[in-house]
Amino acid sequence: MRLRHEDGTLVHLAYNAGVHPAEDLENLIAHLTRYAVPVRKRLGVERMGVGLWLSPAVADHLTADRIELVRLRRSLEERGLEVVSLNGTGGRNQEAPGPDWAKPERYRYTMALARILAFLLPEDVRFGSISTIPIGWRRDWPADLHAIAARRLERLSRELRGLYGVTGKTIRVGFEPWPGCVLETTEQALERVCGIDSEHLGVCLDACHLAGGTAGAGITEEAGTALRGLAAAGTPVVKLGHVHNHAGDSCRELPSTRPVLEDTLTAMLSGAVSGTAHIEVEIHDLAVPLRTRGPGALVSALAEELDWARSNLTALGLRLAA
């Protein structure tokens, strides 16, 4: 969904479609029909955003076959769906972590996603976002791996600038801090990333972690601290993800992300923090029990979470945009 602030800022609200992953293009399109279209109809909107997860095999397929890429874009348009963001964190499947940034496969996969996203972006949208891993999957990385990863990020920056020159679309890659990894907090992400390219490389904020005031493993990180660090560094928020309310009885232990949603959006609208106003609802932690109850249960949960997010955004003064 698109919402617009009175200052003209366009906010894109979507859900992370990795909750119903697909290993090939046929199933991806089928899942959009089975899940995304009913969610859109429940919400009563003509157009709705989905944050796609594409496996490396699907990404390779789409970059190698332009006809298939056109087919995907048309399939989205025919279903009243649009894509402004991709989830680039997974490996061969949604649950596998995949290669780290010291390996060439990670760079190739991310650039494939960037080219695909530049093509899928609606004509009137200039910015696209891709979430990626926290550089490496362990906190005790040796110096040589850090150096290799840094060179790959510099190359990524150059290629994204070149992509803008060809397409006119700015694709931003956001590094998502995660417990036990090279980047565990926003502060660490700023130290590693912000000096390379503040236009195309930034940070993905995990609203669920920030709502709990912790990055895990005893490491504390609050939303205010993260936002002040981003503002001081001039590093963009590429995406605010893992937004949820999870109001059901089985989810009482999970804090609502409403305060983080409000604080982040307020900071962006005020100009204190730069970035792309992409907000993504995520219910991966509920996916398995919901899928066992059939497609309708997952559709209902997604619609409820998106409606909750929409209500909170309109309470901040945003209005649905055409």
PDB file of C-alpha atoms in Angstrom:
ATOM      1  CA  MET A   1       0.000   0.000   0.000  1.00  0.00           C
ATOM      2  CA  ARG A   2       1.053   3.532  -0.615  1.00  0.00           C
ATOM      3  CA  LEU A   3       0.511   6.218   1.973  1.00  0.00           C
ATOM      4  CA  ARG A   4       1.481   9.861   1.669  1.00  0.00           C
ATOM      5  CA  HIS A   5       2.438  12.356   4.343  1.00  0.00           C
ATOM      6  CA  GLU A   6       1.302  15.955   4.137  1.00  0.00           C
ATOM      7  CA  ASP A   7       4.852  16.982   3.231  1.00  0.00           C
ATOM      8  CA  GLY A   8       4.636  14.784   0.113  1.00  0.00           C
ATOM      9  CA  THR A   9       6.724  11.874   1.389  1.00  0.00           C
ATOM     10  CA  LEU A  10       5.526   8.579  -0.057  1.00  0.00           C
ATOM     11  CA  VAL A  11       5.577   5.608   2.316  1.00  0.00           C
ATOM     12  CA  HIS A  12       5.379   2.050   0.974  1.00  0.00           C
ATOM     13  CA  LEU A  13       3.794  -0.560   3.240  1.00  0.00           C
ATOM     14  CA  ALA A  14       4.156  -4.223   2.272  1.00  0.00           C
ATOM     15  CA  TYR A  15       4.437  -7.660   3.791  1.00  0.00           C
ATOM     16  CA  ASN A  16       7.422  -9.969   3.580  1.00  0.00           C
ATOM     17  CA  ALA A  17       6.368 -12.713   1.156  1.00  0.00           C
ATOM     18  CA  GLY A  18       9.105 -14.992   2.467  1.00  0.00           C
ATOM     19  CA  VAL A  19       6.380 -16.245   4.795  1.00  0.00           C
ATOM     20  CA  HIS A  20       5.206 -18.336   1.830  1.00  0.00           C
ATOM     21  CA  PRO A  21       8.511 -19.072   0.050  1.00  0.00           C
ATOM     22  CA  ALA A  22       8.717 -20.480  -3.461  1.00  0.00           C
ATOM     23  CA  GLU A  23      11.659 -22.284  -5.018  1.00  0.00           C
ATOM     24  CA  ASP A  24      10.758 -21.516  -8.641  1.00  0.00           C
ATOM     25  CA  LEU A  25       8.924 -18.887 -10.666  1.00  0.00           C
ATOM     26  CA  GLU A  26       5.801 -21.003 -11.227  1.00  0.00           C
ATOM     27  CA  ASN A  27       5.244 -21.463  -7.512  1.00  0.00           C
ATOM     28  CA  LEU A  28       6.114 -17.843  -6.802  1.00  0.00           C
ATOM     29  CA  ILE A  29       3.316 -16.639  -9.076  1.00  0.00           C
ATOM     30  CA  ALA A  30       0.962 -19.299  -7.702  1.00  0.00           C
ATOM     31  CA  HIS A  31       1.644 -18.157  -4.141  1.00  0.00           C
ATOM     32  CA  LEU A  32       0.933 -14.552  -5.074  1.00  0.00           C
ATOM     33  CA  THR A  33      -2.445 -15.710  -6.354  1.00  0.00           C
ATOM     34  CA  ARG A  34      -3.121 -17.911  -3.322  1.00  0.00           C
ATOM     35  CA  TYR A  35      -2.009 -15.485  -0.607  1.00  0.00           C
ATOM     36  CA  ALA A  36      -1.237 -11.935  -1.746  1.00  0.00           C
ATOM     37  CA  VAL A  37      -4.363 -11.338  -3.823  1.00  0.00           C
ATOM     38  CA  PRO A  38      -6.771 -12.428  -1.057  1.00  0.00           C
ATOM     39  CA  VAL A  39      -4.858 -10.229   1.432  1.00  0.00           C
ATOM     40  CA  ARG A  40      -5.209  -7.241  -0.889  1.00  0.00           C
ATOM     41  CA  LYS A  41      -8.923  -7.868  -1.281  1.00  0.00           C
ATOM     42  CA  ARG A  42      -9.382  -8.179   2.487  1.00  0.00           C
ATOM     43  CA  LEU A  43      -7.782  -4.769   2.884  1.00  0.00           C
ATOM     44  CA  GLY A  44      -9.994  -3.247   0.192  1.00  0.00           C
ATOM     45  CA  VAL A  45      -7.162  -1.662  -1.805  1.00  0.00           C
ATOM     46  CA  GLU A  46      -6.557  -1.722  -5.536  1.00  0.00           C
ATOM     47  CA  ARG A  47      -2.782  -1.992  -5.183  1.00  0.00           C
ATOM     48  CA  MET A  48      -0.662  -3.624  -2.491  1.00  0.00           C
ATOM     49  CA  GLY A  49       3.048  -4.057  -1.962  1.00  0.00           C
ATOM     50  CA  VAL A  50       4.831  -7.366  -1.446  1.00  0.00           C
ATOM     51  CA  GLY A  51       8.439  -7.803  -0.413  1.00  0.00           C
ATOM     52  CA  LEU A  52       9.590 -10.761  -2.482  1.00  0.00           C
ATOM     53  CA  TRP A  53      12.126 -13.383  -1.510  1.00  0.00           C
ATOM     54  CA  LEU A  54      13.824 -14.843  -4.599  1.00  0.00           C
ATOM     55  CA  SER A  55      16.087 -17.844  -4.270  1.00  0.00           C
ATOM     56  CA  PRO A  56      19.465 -17.602  -6.035  1.00  0.00           C
ATOM     57  CA  ALA A  57      18.182 -20.071  -8.641  1.00  0.00           C
ATOM     58  CA  VAL A  58      15.126 -17.919  -9.391  1.00  0.00           C
ATOM     59  CA  ALA A  59      17.268 -14.782  -9.467  1.00  0.00           C
ATOM     60  CA  ASP A  60      19.646 -16.402 -11.980  1.00  0.00           C
ATOM     61  CA  HIS A  61      16.692 -17.557 -14.062  1.00  0.00           C
ATOM     62  CA  LEU A  62      15.164 -14.080 -14.206  1.00  0.00           C
ATOM     63  CA  THR A  63      18.417 -12.313 -15.086  1.00  0.00           C
ATOM     64  CA  ALA A  64      19.153 -14.848 -17.825  1.00  0.00           C
ATOM     65  CA  ASP A  65      15.687 -14.752 -19.403  1.00  0.00           C
ATOM     66  CA  ARG A  66      14.206 -11.316 -20.052  1.00  0.00           C
ATOM     67  CA  ILE A  67      10.900 -12.835 -21.158  1.00  0.00           C
ATOM     68  CA  GLU A  68      10.465 -14.481 -17.755  1.00  0.00           C
ATOM     69  CA  LEU A  69      11.254 -11.206 -15.991  1.00  0.00           C
ATOM     70  CA  VAL A  70       8.591  -9.468 -18.079  1.00  0.00           C
ATOM     71  CA  ARG A  71       6.224 -12.291 -17.196  1.00  0.00           C
ATOM     72  CA  LEU A  72       6.794 -11.717 -13.474  1.00  0.00           C
ATOM     73  CA  ARG A  73       6.188  -7.986 -13.774  1.00  0.00           C
ATOM     74  CA  ARG A  74       2.975  -8.544 -15.712  1.00  0.00           C
ATOM     75  CA  SER A  75       1.843 -11.156 -13.201  1.00  0.00           C
ATOM     76  CA  LEU A  76       2.287  -8.622 -10.417  1.00  0.00           C
ATOM     77  CA  GLU A  77       0.449  -5.890 -12.314  1.00  0.00           C
ATOM     78  CA  GLU A  78      -2.452  -8.194 -13.219  1.00  0.00           C
ATOM     79  CA  ARG A  79      -2.900  -9.077  -9.536  1.00  0.00           C
ATOM     80  CA  GLY A  80      -2.797  -5.503  -8.268  1.00  0.00           C
ATOM     81  CA  LEU A  81       0.593  -6.012  -6.641  1.00  0.00           C
ATOM     82  CA  GLU A  82       3.803  -4.002  -6.727  1.00  0.00           C
ATOM     83  CA  VAL A  83       7.357  -4.617  -5.570  1.00  0.00           C
ATOM     84  CA  VAL A  84       9.684  -1.938  -4.234  1.00  0.00           C
ATOM     85  CA  SER A  85      11.744  -4.197  -1.971  1.00  0.00           C
ATOM     86  CA  LEU A  86      13.402  -7.622  -2.079  1.00  0.00           C
ATOM     87  CA  ASN A  87      14.627  -9.839   0.731  1.00  0.00           C
ATOM     88  CA  GLY A  88      18.218 -10.726  -0.079  1.00  0.00           C
ATOM     89  CA  THR A  89      19.156 -12.450   3.177  1.00  0.00           C
ATOM     90  CA  GLY A  90      18.430 -16.087   2.330  1.00  0.00           C
ATOM     91  CA  GLY A  91      20.483 -18.768   0.678  1.00  0.00           C
ATOM     92  CA  ARG A  92      19.256 -21.725  -1.365  1.00  0.00           C
ATOM     93  CA  ASN A  93      16.025 -21.603   0.606  1.00  0.00           C
ATOM     94  CA  GLN A  94      14.341 -19.131   2.921  1.00  0.00           C
ATOM     95  CA  GLU A  95      15.671 -20.748   6.104  1.00  0.00           C
ATOM     96  CA  ALA A  96      19.288 -21.319   5.015  1.00  0.00           C
ATOM     97  CA  PRO A  97      21.627 -18.404   5.743  1.00  0.00           C
ATOM     98  CA  GLY A  98      23.623 -18.665   2.526  1.00  0.00           C
ATOM     99  CA  PRO A  99      27.141 -17.378   1.800  1.00  0.00           C
ATOM    100  CA  ASP A 100      28.656 -14.417   3.625  1.00  0.00           C
ATOM    101  CA  TRP A 101      30.075 -11.236   2.084  1.00  0.00           C
ATOM    102  CA  ALA A 102      33.584 -12.715   1.858  1.00  0.00           C
ATOM    103  CA  LYS A 103      32.311 -15.059  -0.841  1.00  0.00           C
ATOM    104  CA  PRO A 104      31.685 -13.987  -4.453  1.00  0.00           C
ATOM    105  CA  GLU A 105      28.305 -15.764  -4.527  1.00  0.00           C
ATOM    106  CA  ARG A 106      26.867 -13.192  -2.125  1.00  0.00           C
ATOM    107  CA  TYR A 107      27.909 -10.284  -4.348  1.00  0.00           C
ATOM    108  CA  ARG A 108      26.601 -11.953  -7.515  1.00  0.00           C
ATOM    109  CA  TYR A 109      23.269 -12.800  -5.892  1.00  0.00           C
ATOM    110  CA  THR A 110      22.792  -9.268  -4.537  1.00  0.00           C
ATOM    111  CA  MET A 111      23.582  -7.647  -7.876  1.00  0.00           C
ATOM    112  CA  ALA A 112      21.183 -10.022  -9.622  1.00  0.00           C
ATOM    113  CA  LEU A 113      18.471  -8.892  -7.196  1.00  0.00           C
ATOM    114  CA  ALA A 114      19.361  -5.259  -7.834  1.00  0.00           C
ATOM    115  CA  ARG A 115      18.954  -5.646 -11.603  1.00  0.00           C
ATOM    116  CA  ILE A 116      15.669  -7.505 -11.151  1.00  0.00           C
ATOM    117  CA  LEU A 117      14.318  -4.898  -8.745  1.00  0.00           C
ATOM    118  CA  ALA A 118      15.261  -2.020 -11.028  1.00  0.00           C
ATOM    119  CA  PHE A 119      13.079  -3.654 -13.683  1.00  0.00           C
ATOM    120  CA  LEU A 120      10.179  -4.512 -11.357  1.00  0.00           C
ATOM    121  CA  LEU A 121       9.920  -1.055  -9.789  1.00  0.00           C
ATOM    122  CA  PRO A 122       6.808   0.843 -10.907  1.00  0.00           C
ATOM    123  CA  GLU A 123       7.499   3.597 -13.410  1.00  0.00           C
ATOM    124  CA  ASP A 124       6.766   6.348 -10.871  1.00  0.00           C
ATOM    125  CA  VAL A 125       9.004   4.903  -8.123  1.00  0.00           C
ATOM    126  CA  ARG A 126      12.665   5.945  -8.045  1.00  0.00           C
ATOM    127  CA  PHE A 127      13.981   3.969  -5.072  1.00  0.00           C
ATOM    128  CA  GLY A 128      14.172   0.250  -4.390  1.00  0.00           C
ATOM    129  CA  SER A 129      15.478  -1.546  -1.301  1.00  0.00           C
ATOM    130  CA  ILE A 130      17.188  -4.881  -0.708  1.00  0.00           C
ATOM    131  CA  SER A 131      17.883  -6.304   2.738  1.00  0.00           C
ATOM    132  CA  THR A 132      21.050  -8.336   3.129  1.00  0.00           C
ATOM    133  CA  ILE A 133      22.920 -10.277   5.785  1.00  0.00           C
ATOM    134  CA  PRO A 134      25.080  -8.759   8.581  1.00  0.00           C
ATOM    135  CA  ILE A 135      28.244  -9.312   6.469  1.00  0.00           C
ATOM    136  CA  GLY A 136      29.245 -12.584   8.183  1.00  0.00           C
ATOM    137  CA  TRP A 137      27.675 -15.265  10.350  1.00  0.00           C
ATOM    138  CA  ARG A 138      30.065 -15.077  13.307  1.00  0.00           C
ATOM    139  CA  ARG A 139      31.307 -12.194  15.390  1.00  0.00           C
ATOM    140  CA  ASP A 140      34.969 -13.310  15.489  1.00  0.00           C
ATOM    141  CA  TRP A 141      35.785 -12.760  11.835  1.00  0.00           C
ATOM    142  CA  PRO A 142      39.539 -12.522  11.044  1.00  0.00           C
ATOM    143  CA  ALA A 143      40.981  -9.369   9.493  1.00  0.00           C
ATOM    144  CA  ASP A 144      41.542 -10.947   6.066  1.00  0.00           C
ATOM    145  CA  LEU A 145      37.823 -11.746   5.690  1.00  0.00           C
ATOM    146  CA  HIS A 146      36.912  -8.210   6.712  1.00  0.00           C
ATOM    147  CA  ALA A 147      39.231  -6.892   3.994  1.00  0.00           C
ATOM    148  CA  ILE A 148      37.724  -9.180   1.349  1.00  0.00           C
ATOM    149  CA  ALA A 149      34.194  -8.208   2.334  1.00  0.00           C
ATOM    150  CA  ALA A 150      35.078  -4.504   2.273  1.00  0.00           C
ATOM    151  CA  ARG A 151      36.346  -4.817  -1.305  1.00  0.00           C
ATOM    152  CA  ARG A 152      33.140  -6.569  -2.332  1.00  0.00           C
ATOM    153  CA  LEU A 153      31.055  -3.797  -0.794  1.00  0.00           C
ATOM    154  CA  GLU A 154      33.098  -1.187  -2.646  1.00  0.00           C
ATOM    155  CA  ARG A 155      32.466  -3.069  -5.883  1.00  0.00           C
ATOM    156  CA  LEU A 156      28.772  -3.341  -5.009  1.00  0.00           C
ATOM    157  CA  SER A 157      28.654   0.422  -4.539  1.00  0.00           C
ATOM    158  CA  ARG A 158      30.223   1.036  -7.956  1.00  0.00           C
ATOM    159  CA  GLU A 159      27.832  -1.362  -9.672  1.00  0.00           C
ATOM    160  CA  LEU A 160      24.766   0.173  -8.004  1.00  0.00           C
ATOM    161  CA  ARG A 161      25.864   3.623  -9.163  1.00  0.00           C
ATOM    162  CA  GLY A 162      26.283   2.209 -12.662  1.00  0.00           C
ATOM    163  CA  LEU A 163      22.831   0.639 -12.483  1.00  0.00           C
ATOM    164  CA  TYR A 164      21.369   4.039 -11.631  1.00  0.00           C
ATOM    165  CA  GLY A 165      23.123   5.535 -14.644  1.00  0.00           C
ATOM    166  CA  VAL A 166      21.457   2.992 -16.931  1.00  0.00           C
ATOM    167  CA  THR A 167      17.990   2.727 -15.374  1.00  0.00           C
ATOM    168  CA  GLY A 168      17.473   5.949 -13.425  1.00  0.00           C
ATOM    169  CA  LYS A 169      16.532   3.799 -10.410  1.00  0.00           C
ATOM    170  CA  THR A 170      18.403   4.007  -7.104  1.00  0.00           C
ATOM    171  CA  ILE A 171      18.682   0.582  -5.508  1.00  0.00           C
ATOM    172  CA  ARG A 172      19.762   0.650  -1.875  1.00  0.00           C
ATOM    173  CA  VAL A 173      21.173  -2.358  -0.033  1.00  0.00           C
ATOM    174  CA  GLY A 174      20.572  -2.445   3.704  1.00  0.00           C
ATOM    175  CA  PHE A 175      22.609  -4.538   6.121  1.00  0.00           C
ATOM    176  CA  GLU A 176      20.487  -6.049   8.862  1.00  0.00           C
ATOM    177  CA  PRO A 177      22.277  -6.499  12.210  1.00  0.00           C
ATOM    178  CA  TRP A 178      21.730  -9.867  13.845  1.00  0.00           C
ATOM    179  CA  PRO A 179      22.868 -11.473  17.123  1.00  0.00           C
ATOM    180  CA  GLY A 180      26.083 -13.459  16.960  1.00  0.00           C
ATOM    181  CA  CYS A 181      27.147 -12.004  13.593  1.00  0.00           C
ATOM    182  CA  VAL A 182      29.738  -9.521  12.369  1.00  0.00           C
ATOM    183  CA  LEU A 183      27.119  -6.779  12.657  1.00  0.00           C
ATOM    184  CA  GLU A 184      25.097  -7.211  15.850  1.00  0.00           C
ATOM    185  CA  THR A 185      23.973  -3.606  16.311  1.00  0.00           C
ATOM    186  CA  THR A 186      23.259  -0.540  14.219  1.00  0.00           C
ATOM    187  CA  GLU A 187      26.392   1.069  15.650  1.00  0.00           C
ATOM    188  CA  GLN A 188      28.536  -1.762  14.306  1.00  0.00           C
ATOM    189  CA  ALA A 189      26.811  -1.522  10.928  1.00  0.00           C
ATOM    190  CA  LEU A 190      27.630   2.178  10.788  1.00  0.00           C
ATOM    191  CA  GLU A 191      31.292   1.493  11.539  1.00  0.00           C
ATOM    192  CA  ARG A 192      31.573  -1.045   8.714  1.00  0.00           C
ATOM    193  CA  VAL A 193      29.278   0.372   6.042  1.00  0.00           C
ATOM    194  CA  CYS A 194      28.647   4.102   6.346  1.00  0.00           C
ATOM    195  CA  GLY A 195      32.017   5.213   5.000  1.00  0.00           C
ATOM    196  CA  ILE A 196      31.663   3.357   1.695  1.00  0.00           C
ATOM    197  CA  ASP A 197      28.554   4.831   0.053  1.00  0.00           C
ATOM    198  CA  SER A 198      25.817   6.604   2.003  1.00  0.00           C
ATOM    199  CA  GLU A 199      23.564   6.808  -1.054  1.00  0.00           C
ATOM    200  CA  HIS A 200      23.380   3.117  -1.945  1.00  0.00           C
ATOM    201  CA  LEU A 201      24.452   1.275   1.231  1.00  0.00           C
ATOM    202  CA  GLY A 202      22.678   1.601   4.549  1.00  0.00           C
ATOM    203  CA  VAL A 203      20.979  -0.230   7.384  1.00  0.00           C
ATOM    204  CA  CYS A 204      17.809  -2.295   7.654  1.00  0.00           C
ATOM    205  CA  LEU A 205      16.244  -1.826  11.065  1.00  0.00           C
ATOM    206  CA  ASP A 206      14.622  -4.836  12.712  1.00  0.00           C
ATOM    207  CA  ALA A 207      11.628  -3.368  14.510  1.00  0.00           C
ATOM    208  CA  CYS A 208      11.118  -6.498  16.612  1.00  0.00           C
ATOM    209  CA  HIS A 209      14.644  -6.419  18.062  1.00  0.00           C
ATOM    210  CA  LEU A 210      14.462  -2.690  18.730  1.00  0.00           C
ATOM    211  CA  ALA A 211      11.037  -3.004  20.331  1.00  0.00           C
ATOM    212  CA  GLY A 212      12.503  -5.458  22.813  1.00  0.00           C
ATOM    213  CA  GLY A 213      15.455  -3.162  23.481  1.00  0.00           C
ATOM    214  CA  THR A 214      17.927  -5.891  22.725  1.00  0.00           C
ATOM    215  CA  ALA A 215      19.962  -7.236  19.822  1.00  0.00           C
ATOM    216  CA  GLY A 216      20.202 -10.604  21.548  1.00  0.00           C
ATOM    217  CA  ALA A 217      22.937 -12.386  23.502  1.00  0.00           C
ATOM    218  CA  GLY A 218      22.840  -9.721  26.185  1.00  0.00           C
ATOM    219  CA  ILE A 219      23.557  -6.879  23.750  1.00  0.00           C
ATOM    220  CA  THR A 220      21.292  -3.893  24.300  1.00  0.00           C
ATOM    221  CA  GLU A 221      20.090  -1.635  21.495  1.00  0.00           C
ATOM    222  CA  GLU A 222      17.219   0.792  21.697  1.00  0.00           C
ATOM    223  CA  ALA A 223      15.440   2.493  18.815  1.00  0.00           C
ATOM    224  CA  GLY A 224      16.388   5.990  19.940  1.00  0.00           C
ATOM    225  CA  THR A 225      20.072   5.128  20.087  1.00  0.00           C
ATOM    226  CA  ALA A 226      19.980   3.498  16.665  1.00  0.00           C
ATOM    227  CA  LEU A 227      18.186   6.446  15.073  1.00  0.00           C
ATOM    228  CA  ARG A 228      20.538   9.009  16.618  1.00  0.00           C
ATOM    229  CA  GLY A 229      23.503   7.061  15.275  1.00  0.00           C
ATOM    230  CA  LEU A 230      22.011   6.934  11.789  1.00  0.00           C
ATOM    231  CA  ALA A 231      21.273  10.666  11.885  1.00  0.00           C
ATOM    232  CA  ALA A 232      24.807  11.530  12.989  1.00  0.00           C
ATOM    233  CA  ALA A 233      26.400   9.335  10.324  1.00  0.00           C
ATOM    234  CA  GLY A 234      24.072  10.412   7.525  1.00  0.00           C
ATOM    235  CA  THR A 235      23.463   6.746   6.710  1.00  0.00           C
ATOM    236  CA  PRO A 236      20.052   5.897   5.263  1.00  0.00           C
ATOM    237  CA  VAL A 237      17.431   3.614   6.734  1.00  0.00           C
ATOM    238  CA  VAL A 238      16.986   1.301   3.767  1.00  0.00           C
ATOM    239  CA  LYS A 239      13.976  -0.508   5.224  1.00  0.00           C
ATOM    240  CA  LEU A 240      12.117  -0.918   8.500  1.00  0.00           C
ATOM    241  CA  GLY A 241      11.332  -4.605   8.712  1.00  0.00           C
ATOM    242  CA  HIS A 242       9.773  -7.144  11.055  1.00  0.00           C
ATOM    243  CA  VAL A 243       6.968  -4.737  11.895  1.00  0.00           C
ATOM    244  CA  HIS A 244       4.118  -6.503  13.656  1.00  0.00           C
ATOM    245  CA  ASN A 245       1.462  -6.336  16.323  1.00  0.00           C
ATOM    246  CA  HIS A 246       0.940 -10.092  16.881  1.00  0.00           C
ATOM    247  CA  ALA A 247      -2.174  -9.547  18.940  1.00  0.00           C
ATOM    248  CA  GLY A 248      -3.149 -13.197  19.329  1.00  0.00           C
ATOM    249  CA  ASP A 249      -3.027 -15.046  22.652  1.00  0.00           C
ATOM    250  CA  SER A 250      -0.117 -17.187  21.505  1.00  0.00           C
ATOM    251  CA  CYS A 251       2.012 -14.118  20.830  1.00  0.00           C
ATOM    252  CA  ARG A 252       1.810 -12.208  24.103  1.00  0.00           C
ATOM    253  CA  GLU A 253       5.530 -12.653  24.758  1.00  0.00           C
ATOM    254  CA  LEU A 254       6.371 -10.652  21.606  1.00  0.00           C
ATOM    255  CA  PRO A 255       6.328  -6.870  22.112  1.00  0.00           C
ATOM    256  CA  SER A 256       4.382  -4.710  19.691  1.00  0.00           C
ATOM    257  CA  THR A 257       6.626  -2.765  17.335  1.00  0.00           C
ATOM    258  CA  ARG A 258       4.351   0.303  17.341  1.00  0.00           C
ATOM    259  CA  PRO A 259       6.801   2.581  19.250  1.00  0.00           C
ATOM    260  CA  VAL A 260       9.628   1.721  16.839  1.00  0.00           C
ATOM    261  CA  LEU A 261       7.353   2.284  13.828  1.00  0.00           C
ATOM    262  CA  GLU A 262       6.319   5.706  15.138  1.00  0.00           C
ATOM    263  CA  ASP A 263       9.826   6.799  16.165  1.00  0.00           C
ATOM    264  CA  THR A 264      11.458   5.693  12.910  1.00  0.00           C
ATOM    265  CA  LEU A 265       8.871   7.246  10.641  1.00  0.00           C
ATOM    266  CA  THR A 266       8.810  10.479  12.655  1.00  0.00           C
ATOM    267  CA  ALA A 267      12.599  10.705  12.395  1.00  0.00           C
ATOM    268  CA  MET A 268      12.468  10.168   8.634  1.00  0.00           C
ATOM    269  CA  LEU A 269       9.608  12.595   8.010  1.00  0.00           C
ATOM    270  CA  SER A 270      11.315  15.299  10.076  1.00  0.00           C
ATOM    271  CA  GLY A 271      14.495  14.934   8.049  1.00  0.00           C
ATOM    272  CA  ALA A 272      16.539  13.863  11.069  1.00  0.00           C
ATOM    273  CA  VAL A 273      17.191  10.497   9.410  1.00  0.00           C
ATOM    274  CA  SER A 274      17.452   9.934   5.669  1.00  0.00           C
ATOM    275  CA  GLY A 275      16.414   6.853   3.803  1.00  0.00           C
ATOM    276  CA  THR A 276      13.742   4.994   1.926  1.00  0.00           C
ATOM    277  CA  ALA A 277      10.296   4.927   3.543  1.00  0.00           C
ATOM    278  CA  HIS A 278       9.793   1.202   3.018  1.00  0.00           C
ATOM    279  CA  ILE A 279       7.967  -0.564   5.859  1.00  0.00           C
ATOM    280  CA  GLU A 280       7.566  -4.313   5.863  1.00  0.00           C
ATOM    281  CA  VAL A 281       5.232  -6.410   8.010  1.00  0.00           C
ATOM    282  CA  GLU A 282       6.663  -9.795   8.892  1.00  0.00           C
ATOM    283  CA  ILE A 283       5.095 -12.809  10.613  1.00  0.00           C
ATOM    284  CA  HIS A 284       7.714 -15.498   9.984  1.00  0.00           C
ATOM    285  CA  ASP A 285       7.577 -16.635  13.610  1.00  0.00           C
ATOM    286  CA  LEU A 286       3.908 -17.556  13.109  1.00  0.00           C
ATOM    287  CA  ALA A 287       4.245 -19.044   9.634  1.00  0.00           C
ATOM    288  CA  VAL A 288       4.527 -22.746  10.486  1.00  0.00           C
ATOM    289  CA  PRO A 289       1.481 -23.006  12.774  1.00  0.00           C
ATOM    290  CA  LEU A 290      -0.557 -20.820  10.428  1.00  0.00           C
ATOM    291  CA  ARG A 291       0.292 -22.838   7.308  1.00  0.00           C
ATOM    292  CA  THR A 292      -0.847 -26.041   9.012  1.00  0.00           C
ATOM    293  CA  ARG A 293      -4.316 -24.472   9.264  1.00  0.00           C
ATOM    294  CA  GLY A 294      -4.557 -23.776   5.532  1.00  0.00           C
ATOM    295  CA  PRO A 295      -4.097 -20.700   3.298  1.00  0.00           C
ATOM    296  CA  GLY A 296      -7.021 -18.841   4.893  1.00  0.00           C
ATOM    297  CA  ALA A 297      -5.326 -18.625   8.295  1.00  0.00           C
ATOM    298  CA  LEU A 298      -2.173 -17.099   6.824  1.00  0.00           C
ATOM    299  CA  VAL A 299      -4.188 -14.668   4.684  1.00  0.00           C
ATOM    300  CA  SER A 300      -6.175 -13.531   7.742  1.00  0.00           C
ATOM    301  CA  ALA A 301      -3.037 -13.014   9.836  1.00  0.00           C
ATOM    302  CA  LEU A 302      -1.298 -11.013   7.109  1.00  0.00           C
ATOM    303  CA  ALA A 303      -4.371  -8.857   6.504  1.00  0.00           C
ATOM    304  CA  GLU A 304      -4.746  -8.151  10.230  1.00  0.00           C
ATOM    305  CA  GLU A 305      -1.097  -7.140  10.608  1.00  0.00           C
ATOM    306  CA  LEU A 306      -1.169  -4.900   7.534  1.00  0.00           C
ATOM    307  CA  ASP A 307      -4.415  -3.299   8.700  1.00  0.00           C
ATOM    308  CA  TRP A 308      -2.844  -2.644  12.094  1.00  0.00           C
ATOM    309  CA  ALA A 309       0.196  -1.029  10.475  1.00  0.00           C
ATOM    310  CA  ARG A 310      -2.015   1.018   8.155  1.00  0.00           C
ATOM    311  CA  SER A 311      -4.081   2.293  11.105  1.00  0.00           C
ATOM    312  CA  ASN A 312      -0.937   3.354  12.967  1.00  0.00           C
ATOM    313  CA  LEU A 313       0.437   5.140   9.936  1.00  0.00           C
ATOM    314  CA  THR A 314      -2.793   7.045   9.336  1.00  0.00           C
ATOM    315  CA  ALA A 315      -2.755   8.007  13.020  1.00  0.00           C
ATOM    316  CA  LEU A 316       0.586   9.713  12.303  1.00  0.00           C
ATOM    317  CA  GLY A 317      -1.067  11.855   9.644  1.00  0.00           C
ATOM    318  CA  LEU A 318      -0.532   9.738   6.547  1.00  0.00           C
ATOM    319  CA  ARG A 319      -3.279   9.124   4.038  1.00  0.00           C
ATOM    320  CA  LEU A 320      -3.791   6.367   1.511  1.00  0.00           C
ATOM    321  CA  ALA A 321      -2.318   7.364  -1.844  1.00  0.00           C
ATOM    322  CA  ALA A 322      -3.501   6.290  -5.278  1.00  0.00           C
TER     323      ALA A 322
END
